[in-house]
Structure formats: C-alpha cells, structure tokens
PDB file of C-alpha atoms in Angstrom:
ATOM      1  CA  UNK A   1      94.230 110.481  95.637  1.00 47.00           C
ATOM      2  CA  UNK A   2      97.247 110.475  97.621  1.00 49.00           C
ATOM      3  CA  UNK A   3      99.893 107.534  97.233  1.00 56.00           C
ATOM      4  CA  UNK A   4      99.314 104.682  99.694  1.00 60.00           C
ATOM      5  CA  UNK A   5     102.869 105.180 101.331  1.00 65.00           C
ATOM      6  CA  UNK A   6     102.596 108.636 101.419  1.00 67.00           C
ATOM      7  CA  UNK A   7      99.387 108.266 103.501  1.00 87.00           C
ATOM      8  CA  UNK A   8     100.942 105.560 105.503  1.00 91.00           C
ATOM      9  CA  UNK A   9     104.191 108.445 105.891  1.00 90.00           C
ATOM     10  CA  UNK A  10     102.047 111.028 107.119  1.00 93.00           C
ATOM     11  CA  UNK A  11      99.864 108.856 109.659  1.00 95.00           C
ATOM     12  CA  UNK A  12     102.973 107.454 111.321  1.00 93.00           C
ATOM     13  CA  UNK A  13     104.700 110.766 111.304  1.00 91.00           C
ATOM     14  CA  UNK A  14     101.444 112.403 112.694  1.00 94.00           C
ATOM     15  CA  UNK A  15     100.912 109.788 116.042  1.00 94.00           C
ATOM     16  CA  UNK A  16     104.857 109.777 116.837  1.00 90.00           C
ATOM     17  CA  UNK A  17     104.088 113.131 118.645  1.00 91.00           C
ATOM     18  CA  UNK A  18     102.454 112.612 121.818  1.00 92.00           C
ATOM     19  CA  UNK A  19     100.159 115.569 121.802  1.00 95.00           C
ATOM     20  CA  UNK A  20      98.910 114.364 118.253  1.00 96.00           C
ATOM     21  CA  UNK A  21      97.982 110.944 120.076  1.00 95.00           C
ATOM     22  CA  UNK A  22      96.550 112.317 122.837  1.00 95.00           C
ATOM     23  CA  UNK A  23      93.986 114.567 121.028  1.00 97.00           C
ATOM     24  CA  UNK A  24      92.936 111.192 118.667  1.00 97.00           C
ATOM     25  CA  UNK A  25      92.526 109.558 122.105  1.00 95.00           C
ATOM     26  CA  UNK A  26      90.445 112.563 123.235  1.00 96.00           C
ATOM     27  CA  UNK A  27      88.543 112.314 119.899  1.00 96.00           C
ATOM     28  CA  UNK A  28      88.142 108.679 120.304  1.00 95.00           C
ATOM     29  CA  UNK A  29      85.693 109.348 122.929  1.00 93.00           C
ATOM     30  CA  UNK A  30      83.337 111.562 120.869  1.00 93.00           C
ATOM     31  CA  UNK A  31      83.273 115.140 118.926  1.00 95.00           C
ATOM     32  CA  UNK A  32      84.879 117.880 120.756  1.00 96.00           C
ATOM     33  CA  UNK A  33      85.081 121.770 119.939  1.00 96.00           C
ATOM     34  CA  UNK A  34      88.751 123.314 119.121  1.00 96.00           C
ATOM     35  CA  UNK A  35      88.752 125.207 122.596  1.00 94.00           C
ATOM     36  CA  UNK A  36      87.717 122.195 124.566  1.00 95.00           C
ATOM     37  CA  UNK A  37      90.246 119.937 123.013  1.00 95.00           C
ATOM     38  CA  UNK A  38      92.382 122.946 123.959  1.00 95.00           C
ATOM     39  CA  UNK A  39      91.654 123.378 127.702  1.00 93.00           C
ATOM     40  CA  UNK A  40      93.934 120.344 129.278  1.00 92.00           C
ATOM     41  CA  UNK A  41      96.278 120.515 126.977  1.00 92.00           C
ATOM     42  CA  UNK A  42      99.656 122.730 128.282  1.00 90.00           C
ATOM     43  CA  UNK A  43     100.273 124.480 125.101  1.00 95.00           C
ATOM     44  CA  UNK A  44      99.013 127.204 122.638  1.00 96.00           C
ATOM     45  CA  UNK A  45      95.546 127.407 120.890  1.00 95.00           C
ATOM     46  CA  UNK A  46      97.962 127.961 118.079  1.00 96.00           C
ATOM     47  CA  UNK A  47     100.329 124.725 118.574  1.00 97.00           C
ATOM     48  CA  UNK A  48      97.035 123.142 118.858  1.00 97.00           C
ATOM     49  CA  UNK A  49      95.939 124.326 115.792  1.00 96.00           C
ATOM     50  CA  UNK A  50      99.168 123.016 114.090  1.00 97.00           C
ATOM     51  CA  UNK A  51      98.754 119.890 115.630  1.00 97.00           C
ATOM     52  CA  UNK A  52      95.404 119.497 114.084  1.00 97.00           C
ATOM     53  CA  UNK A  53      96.541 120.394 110.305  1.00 97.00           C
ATOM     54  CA  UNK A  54      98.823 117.528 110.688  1.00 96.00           C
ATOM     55  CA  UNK A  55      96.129 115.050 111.390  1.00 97.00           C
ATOM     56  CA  UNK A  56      93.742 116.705 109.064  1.00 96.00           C
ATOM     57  CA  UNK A  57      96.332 116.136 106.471  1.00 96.00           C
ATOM     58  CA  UNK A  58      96.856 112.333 107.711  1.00 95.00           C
ATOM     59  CA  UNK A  59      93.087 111.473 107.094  1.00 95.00           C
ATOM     60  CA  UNK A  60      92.688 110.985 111.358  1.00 96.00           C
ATOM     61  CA  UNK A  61      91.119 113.455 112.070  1.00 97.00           C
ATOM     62  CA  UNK A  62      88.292 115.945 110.262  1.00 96.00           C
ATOM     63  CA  UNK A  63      87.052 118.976 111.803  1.00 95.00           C
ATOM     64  CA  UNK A  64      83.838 120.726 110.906  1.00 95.00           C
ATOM     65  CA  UNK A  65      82.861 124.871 111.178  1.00 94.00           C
ATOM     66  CA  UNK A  66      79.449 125.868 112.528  1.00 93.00           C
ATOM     67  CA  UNK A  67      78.989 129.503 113.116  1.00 94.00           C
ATOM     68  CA  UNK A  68      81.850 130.654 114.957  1.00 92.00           C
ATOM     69  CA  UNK A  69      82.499 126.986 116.541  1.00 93.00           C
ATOM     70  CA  UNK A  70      85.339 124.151 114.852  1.00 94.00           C
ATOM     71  CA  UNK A  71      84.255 120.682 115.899  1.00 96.00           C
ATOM     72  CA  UNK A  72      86.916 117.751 115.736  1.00 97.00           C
ATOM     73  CA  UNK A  73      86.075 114.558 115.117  1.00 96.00           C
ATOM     74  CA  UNK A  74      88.238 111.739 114.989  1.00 95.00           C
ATOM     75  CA  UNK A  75      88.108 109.379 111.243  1.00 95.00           C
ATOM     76  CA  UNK A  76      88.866 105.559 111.841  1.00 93.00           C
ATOM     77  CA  UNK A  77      89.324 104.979 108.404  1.00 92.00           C
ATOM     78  CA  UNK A  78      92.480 107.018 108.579  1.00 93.00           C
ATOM     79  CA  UNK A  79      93.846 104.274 110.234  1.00 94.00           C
ATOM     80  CA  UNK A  80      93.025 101.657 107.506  1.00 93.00           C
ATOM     81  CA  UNK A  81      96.657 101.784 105.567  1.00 91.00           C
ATOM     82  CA  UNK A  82      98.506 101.433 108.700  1.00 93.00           C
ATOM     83  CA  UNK A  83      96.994  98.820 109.793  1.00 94.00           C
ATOM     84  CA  UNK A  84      97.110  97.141 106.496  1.00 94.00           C
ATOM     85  CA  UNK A  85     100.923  97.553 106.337  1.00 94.00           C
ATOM     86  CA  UNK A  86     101.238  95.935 109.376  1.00 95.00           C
ATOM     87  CA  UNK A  87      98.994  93.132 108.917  1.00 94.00           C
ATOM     88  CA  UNK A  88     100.561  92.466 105.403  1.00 94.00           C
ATOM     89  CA  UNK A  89     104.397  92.609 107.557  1.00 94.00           C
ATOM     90  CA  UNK A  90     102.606  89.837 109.978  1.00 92.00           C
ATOM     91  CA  UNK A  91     100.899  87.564 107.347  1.00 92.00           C
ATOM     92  CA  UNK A  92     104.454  87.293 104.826  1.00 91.00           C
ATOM     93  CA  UNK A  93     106.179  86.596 108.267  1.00 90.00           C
ATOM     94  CA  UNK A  94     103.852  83.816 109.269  1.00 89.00           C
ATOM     95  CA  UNK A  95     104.057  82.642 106.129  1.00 88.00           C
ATOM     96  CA  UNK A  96     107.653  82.355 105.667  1.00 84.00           C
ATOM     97  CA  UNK A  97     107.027  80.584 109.510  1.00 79.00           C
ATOM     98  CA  UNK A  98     104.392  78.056 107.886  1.00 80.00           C
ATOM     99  CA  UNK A  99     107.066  77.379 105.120  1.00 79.00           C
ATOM    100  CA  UNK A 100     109.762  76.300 107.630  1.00 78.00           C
ATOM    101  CA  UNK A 101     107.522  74.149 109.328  1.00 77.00           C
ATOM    102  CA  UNK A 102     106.878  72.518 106.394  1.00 79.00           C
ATOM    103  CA  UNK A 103     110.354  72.092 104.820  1.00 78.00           C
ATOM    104  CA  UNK A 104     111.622  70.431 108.237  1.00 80.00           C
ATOM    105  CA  UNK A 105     108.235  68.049 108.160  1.00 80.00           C
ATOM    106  CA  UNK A 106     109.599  66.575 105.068  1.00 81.00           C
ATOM    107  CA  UNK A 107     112.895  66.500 106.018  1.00 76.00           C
ATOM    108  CA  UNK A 108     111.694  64.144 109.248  1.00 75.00           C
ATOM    109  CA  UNK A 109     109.687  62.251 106.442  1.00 73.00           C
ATOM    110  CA  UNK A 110     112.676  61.540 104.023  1.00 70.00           C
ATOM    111  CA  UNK A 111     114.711  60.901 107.755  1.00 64.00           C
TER     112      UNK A 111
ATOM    113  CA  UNK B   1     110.796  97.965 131.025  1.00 47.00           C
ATOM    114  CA  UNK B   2     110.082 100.939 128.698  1.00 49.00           C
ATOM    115  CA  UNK B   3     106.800 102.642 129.672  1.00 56.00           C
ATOM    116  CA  UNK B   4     104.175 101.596 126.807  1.00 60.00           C
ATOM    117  CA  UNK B   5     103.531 104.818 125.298  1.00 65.00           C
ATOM    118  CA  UNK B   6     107.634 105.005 124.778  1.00 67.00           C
ATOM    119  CA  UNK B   7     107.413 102.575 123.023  1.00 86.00           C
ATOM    120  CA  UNK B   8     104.570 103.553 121.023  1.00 91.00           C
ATOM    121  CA  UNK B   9     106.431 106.923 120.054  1.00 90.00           C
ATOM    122  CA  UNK B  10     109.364 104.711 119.365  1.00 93.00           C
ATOM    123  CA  UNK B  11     107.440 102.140 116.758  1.00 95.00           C
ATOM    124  CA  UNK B  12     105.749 105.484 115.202  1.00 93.00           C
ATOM    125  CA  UNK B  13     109.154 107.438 114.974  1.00 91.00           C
ATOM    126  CA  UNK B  14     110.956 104.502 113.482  1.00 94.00           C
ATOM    127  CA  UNK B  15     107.916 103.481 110.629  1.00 94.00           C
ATOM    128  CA  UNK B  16     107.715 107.392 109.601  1.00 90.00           C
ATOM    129  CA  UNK B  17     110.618 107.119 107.711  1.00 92.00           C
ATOM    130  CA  UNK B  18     110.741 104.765 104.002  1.00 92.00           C
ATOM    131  CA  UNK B  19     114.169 103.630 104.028  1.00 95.00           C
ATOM    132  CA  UNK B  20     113.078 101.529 108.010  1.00 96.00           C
ATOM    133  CA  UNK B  21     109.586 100.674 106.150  1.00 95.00           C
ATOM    134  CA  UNK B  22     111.696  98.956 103.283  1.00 95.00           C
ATOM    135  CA  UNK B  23     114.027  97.258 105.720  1.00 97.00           C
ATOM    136  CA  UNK B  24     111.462  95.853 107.602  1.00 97.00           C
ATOM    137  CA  UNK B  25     109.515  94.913 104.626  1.00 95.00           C
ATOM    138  CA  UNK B  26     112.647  93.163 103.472  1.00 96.00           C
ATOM    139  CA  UNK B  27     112.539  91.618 106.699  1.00 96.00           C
ATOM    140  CA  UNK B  28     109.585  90.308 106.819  1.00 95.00           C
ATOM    141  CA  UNK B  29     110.496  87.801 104.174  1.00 93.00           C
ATOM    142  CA  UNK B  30     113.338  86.448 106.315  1.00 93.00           C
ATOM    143  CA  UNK B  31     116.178  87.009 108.153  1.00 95.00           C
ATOM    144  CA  UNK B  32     119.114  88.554 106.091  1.00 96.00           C
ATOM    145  CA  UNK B  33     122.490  90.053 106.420  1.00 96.00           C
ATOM    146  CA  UNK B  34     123.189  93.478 107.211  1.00 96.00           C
ATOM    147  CA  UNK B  35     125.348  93.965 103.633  1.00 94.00           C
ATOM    148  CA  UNK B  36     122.900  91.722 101.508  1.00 95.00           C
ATOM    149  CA  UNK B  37     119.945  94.453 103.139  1.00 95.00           C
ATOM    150  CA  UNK B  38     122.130  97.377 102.270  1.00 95.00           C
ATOM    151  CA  UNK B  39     122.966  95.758  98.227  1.00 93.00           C
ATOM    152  CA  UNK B  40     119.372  97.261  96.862  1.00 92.00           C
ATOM    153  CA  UNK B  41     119.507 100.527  99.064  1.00 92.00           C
ATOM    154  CA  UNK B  42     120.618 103.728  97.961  1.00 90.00           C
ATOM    155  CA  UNK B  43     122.318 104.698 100.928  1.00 95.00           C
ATOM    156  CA  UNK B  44     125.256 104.402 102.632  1.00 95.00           C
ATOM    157  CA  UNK B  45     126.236 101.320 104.784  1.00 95.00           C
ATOM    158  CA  UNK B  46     126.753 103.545 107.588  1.00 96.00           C
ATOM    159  CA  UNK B  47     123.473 105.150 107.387  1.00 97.00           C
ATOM    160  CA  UNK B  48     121.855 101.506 106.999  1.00 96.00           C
ATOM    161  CA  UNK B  49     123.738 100.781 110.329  1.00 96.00           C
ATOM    162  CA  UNK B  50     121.796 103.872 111.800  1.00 97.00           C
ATOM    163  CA  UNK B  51     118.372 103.202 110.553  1.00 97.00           C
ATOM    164  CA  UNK B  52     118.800  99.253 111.847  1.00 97.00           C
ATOM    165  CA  UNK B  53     119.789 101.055 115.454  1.00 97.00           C
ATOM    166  CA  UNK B  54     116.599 102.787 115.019  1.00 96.00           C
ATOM    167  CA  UNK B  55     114.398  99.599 114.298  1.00 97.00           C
ATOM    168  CA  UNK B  56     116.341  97.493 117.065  1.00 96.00           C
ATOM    169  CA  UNK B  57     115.875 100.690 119.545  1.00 96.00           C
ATOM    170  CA  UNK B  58     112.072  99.857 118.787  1.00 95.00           C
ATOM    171  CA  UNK B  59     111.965  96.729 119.418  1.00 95.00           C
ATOM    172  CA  UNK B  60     110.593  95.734 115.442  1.00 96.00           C
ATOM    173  CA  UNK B  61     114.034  94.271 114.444  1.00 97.00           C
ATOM    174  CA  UNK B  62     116.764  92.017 116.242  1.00 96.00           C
ATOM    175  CA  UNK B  63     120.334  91.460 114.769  1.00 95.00           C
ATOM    176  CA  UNK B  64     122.508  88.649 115.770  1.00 95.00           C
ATOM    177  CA  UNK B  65     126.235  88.373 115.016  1.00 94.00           C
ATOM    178  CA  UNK B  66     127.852  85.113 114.163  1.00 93.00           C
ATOM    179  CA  UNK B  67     131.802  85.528 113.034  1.00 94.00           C
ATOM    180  CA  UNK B  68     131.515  88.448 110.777  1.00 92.00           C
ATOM    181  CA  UNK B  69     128.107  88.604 109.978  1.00 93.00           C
ATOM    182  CA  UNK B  70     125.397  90.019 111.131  1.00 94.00           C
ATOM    183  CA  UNK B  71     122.021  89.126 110.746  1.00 96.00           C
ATOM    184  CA  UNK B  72     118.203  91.399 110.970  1.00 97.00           C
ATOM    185  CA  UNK B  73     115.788  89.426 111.797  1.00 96.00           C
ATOM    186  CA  UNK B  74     111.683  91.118 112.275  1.00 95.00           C
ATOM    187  CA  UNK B  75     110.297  90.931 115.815  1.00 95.00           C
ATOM    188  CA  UNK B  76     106.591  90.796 114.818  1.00 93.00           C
ATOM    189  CA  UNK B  77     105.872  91.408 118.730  1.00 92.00           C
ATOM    190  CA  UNK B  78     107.087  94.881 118.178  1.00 93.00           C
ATOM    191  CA  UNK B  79     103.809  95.389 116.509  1.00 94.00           C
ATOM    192  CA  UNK B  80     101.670  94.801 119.291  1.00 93.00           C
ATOM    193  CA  UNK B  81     101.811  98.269 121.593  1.00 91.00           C
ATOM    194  CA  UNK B  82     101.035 100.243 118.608  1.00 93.00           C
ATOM    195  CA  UNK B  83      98.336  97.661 116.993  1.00 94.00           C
ATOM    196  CA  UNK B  84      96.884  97.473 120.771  1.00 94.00           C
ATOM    197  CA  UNK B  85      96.771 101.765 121.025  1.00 94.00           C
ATOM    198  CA  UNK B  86      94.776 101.737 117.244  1.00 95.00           C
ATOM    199  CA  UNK B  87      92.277  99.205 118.139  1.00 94.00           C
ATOM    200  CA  UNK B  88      91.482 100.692 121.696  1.00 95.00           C
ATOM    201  CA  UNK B  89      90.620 104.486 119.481  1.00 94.00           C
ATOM    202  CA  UNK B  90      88.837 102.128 117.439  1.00 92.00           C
ATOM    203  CA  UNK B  91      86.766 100.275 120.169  1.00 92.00           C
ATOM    204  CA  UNK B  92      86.108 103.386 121.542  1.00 92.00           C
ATOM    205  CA  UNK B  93      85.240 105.197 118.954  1.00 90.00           C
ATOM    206  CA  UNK B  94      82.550 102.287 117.945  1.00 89.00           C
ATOM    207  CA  UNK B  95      80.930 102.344 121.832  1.00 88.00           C
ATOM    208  CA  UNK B  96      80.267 105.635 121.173  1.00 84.00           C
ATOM    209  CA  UNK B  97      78.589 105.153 118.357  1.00 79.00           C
ATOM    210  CA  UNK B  98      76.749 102.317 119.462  1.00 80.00           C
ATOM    211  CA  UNK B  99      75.610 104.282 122.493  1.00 79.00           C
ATOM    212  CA  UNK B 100      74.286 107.123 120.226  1.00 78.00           C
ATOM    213  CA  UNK B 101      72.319 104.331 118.350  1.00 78.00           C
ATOM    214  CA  UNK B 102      70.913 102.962 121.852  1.00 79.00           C
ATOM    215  CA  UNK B 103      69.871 106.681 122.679  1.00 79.00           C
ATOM    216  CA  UNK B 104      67.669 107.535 119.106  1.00 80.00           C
ATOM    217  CA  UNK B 105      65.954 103.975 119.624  1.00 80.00           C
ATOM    218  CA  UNK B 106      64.929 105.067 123.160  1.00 81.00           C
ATOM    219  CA  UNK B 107      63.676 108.420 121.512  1.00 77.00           C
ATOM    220  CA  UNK B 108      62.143 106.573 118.478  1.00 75.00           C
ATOM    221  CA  UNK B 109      60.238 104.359 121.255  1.00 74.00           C
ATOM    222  CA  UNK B 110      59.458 107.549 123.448  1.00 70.00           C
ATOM    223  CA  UNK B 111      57.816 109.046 120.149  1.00 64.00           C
TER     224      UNK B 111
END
C-alpha cells in the first residue's frame, strides 16, 4: 500500500498536465483503445504512452491488454484521497467559521 | 478572468508539492502570520515566501499586510474549479454506466 500523501502527490502531480486531464476526460466518457485515445491528441504514441504510466501509477487510470489491443479505462476511486484532502481542508475551515460565530454570540450575550 | 482550466492547472501545480499542502493545511485552522507559518518548516523564509506566491497565484491562499505583518489566510473558493472538473469525470463516468445498465435490461427483456 502506498502512503496516503504519496497517492495524493502523484494524483495532483498527474492532472496538473493538461494532456493527462484531457485523456481522464476522454476516459470519463467510456473505455477507449491506446491508438484511439491517441488519434486527436497532437503528440507521440510514445508521449502518450508516458502520459499513461503516470496515471497508471496515480490509481486514475487502468489499462487492460487483449490480444494485440491496450484498452484504457478511467478508475474513480483514484480520485477518492484528493477529494478527501480537500473536503477535510473545507470541514476544519468551517469549523473554525462555526467557532467564531459562536465566541461573538456569547460575547453579544455577556454585552 | 483566468480561463477555468488555468486555473485548474494552477490549483493542481500548487497542491503537487508537500511543503504548499502543509501550508494550507496549517491554514485551514486559521489565519496566521507569514513567520509563525515558516517557525515549524524546514525551509528557508525566502522559499516560504515563494511557495505562499504559488498558493496566492492559485487563488487557495490570500495574505494581507497590516504594519509589519503579514497574514495567510485559506480561500476555500479556490477549491471549487478543481472539485467542479472531478465531479463532472465522475458524473460522467456514472451515466455511462448507468446507460450500460439500461442497455442489458433491454436485452434481458428482449431474451
């Protein structure tokens, strides 16, 4: 098992590139084959390739070998830790918030 | 206005690196000066100066001055582009398979 912030590292690191995010968005719409995620995109089979180890290794993406053909598919539980970081940023904020509000409640009170 | 998916990149740039995950986790327990943030870090003041551009650049952090000090505050807005590009993959990504689901019950009630 790979540390939770060294997941979270990797995921952030792999959708800060612009291809990477536009092949999940590509995936996002359904399985695709390695050439046919290839087609529209203005680069190498072999940058494409690259691309795809990184979000292999970030948990977004899986790819599968039949015969001669690499399908891609994209994983939405690779998003989980993200979105748990950010959540977890939100909720202490809100909290802190929530506290505030309370503190100057009772200092109309004792006013 | 920054085009969205600058932004995006911008939030994903700044979050792949630990040291701006640890300041804005700091920060998300309150506002706090820029030399009480850089007291625990193992850096230098300069390069906590840098990383704070960074998060301010991306719209997760906002620093006001008053006299000498300056304070970091989180923006939890500066979430939103990048929680708003997850859940779309994620919406997608469920149509899909809900569609797939419609298609073997029309199959199923073919058979």
């Amino acid at each position: 098992m790979p540390r939770p912030s060294a997941s979270i590292e990797r995921v952030f690191h792999a959708l800060g590139d612009p291809t990477r995010r536009a092949i999940v968005e590509r995936l996002s719409r359904g399985p695709v084959s390695v050439s046919k995620l290839h087609a529209p995109l203005n680069i190498t089979l072999a940058a494409v390739v690259q691309h795809l180890q990184v979000l292999e290794g970030s948990g977004l993406v899986r790819t599968t070998k039949v015969g001669r053909v690499r399908t891609c598919h994209m994983e939405p539980k690779g998003f989980s830790a993200v979105e748990r970081w950010i959540n977890d940023r939100r909720t202490l904020w809100e909290k802190r918030l929530d506290h505030l509000g309370d503190l100057l409640a009772e200092e109309d009170d004792e006013a």
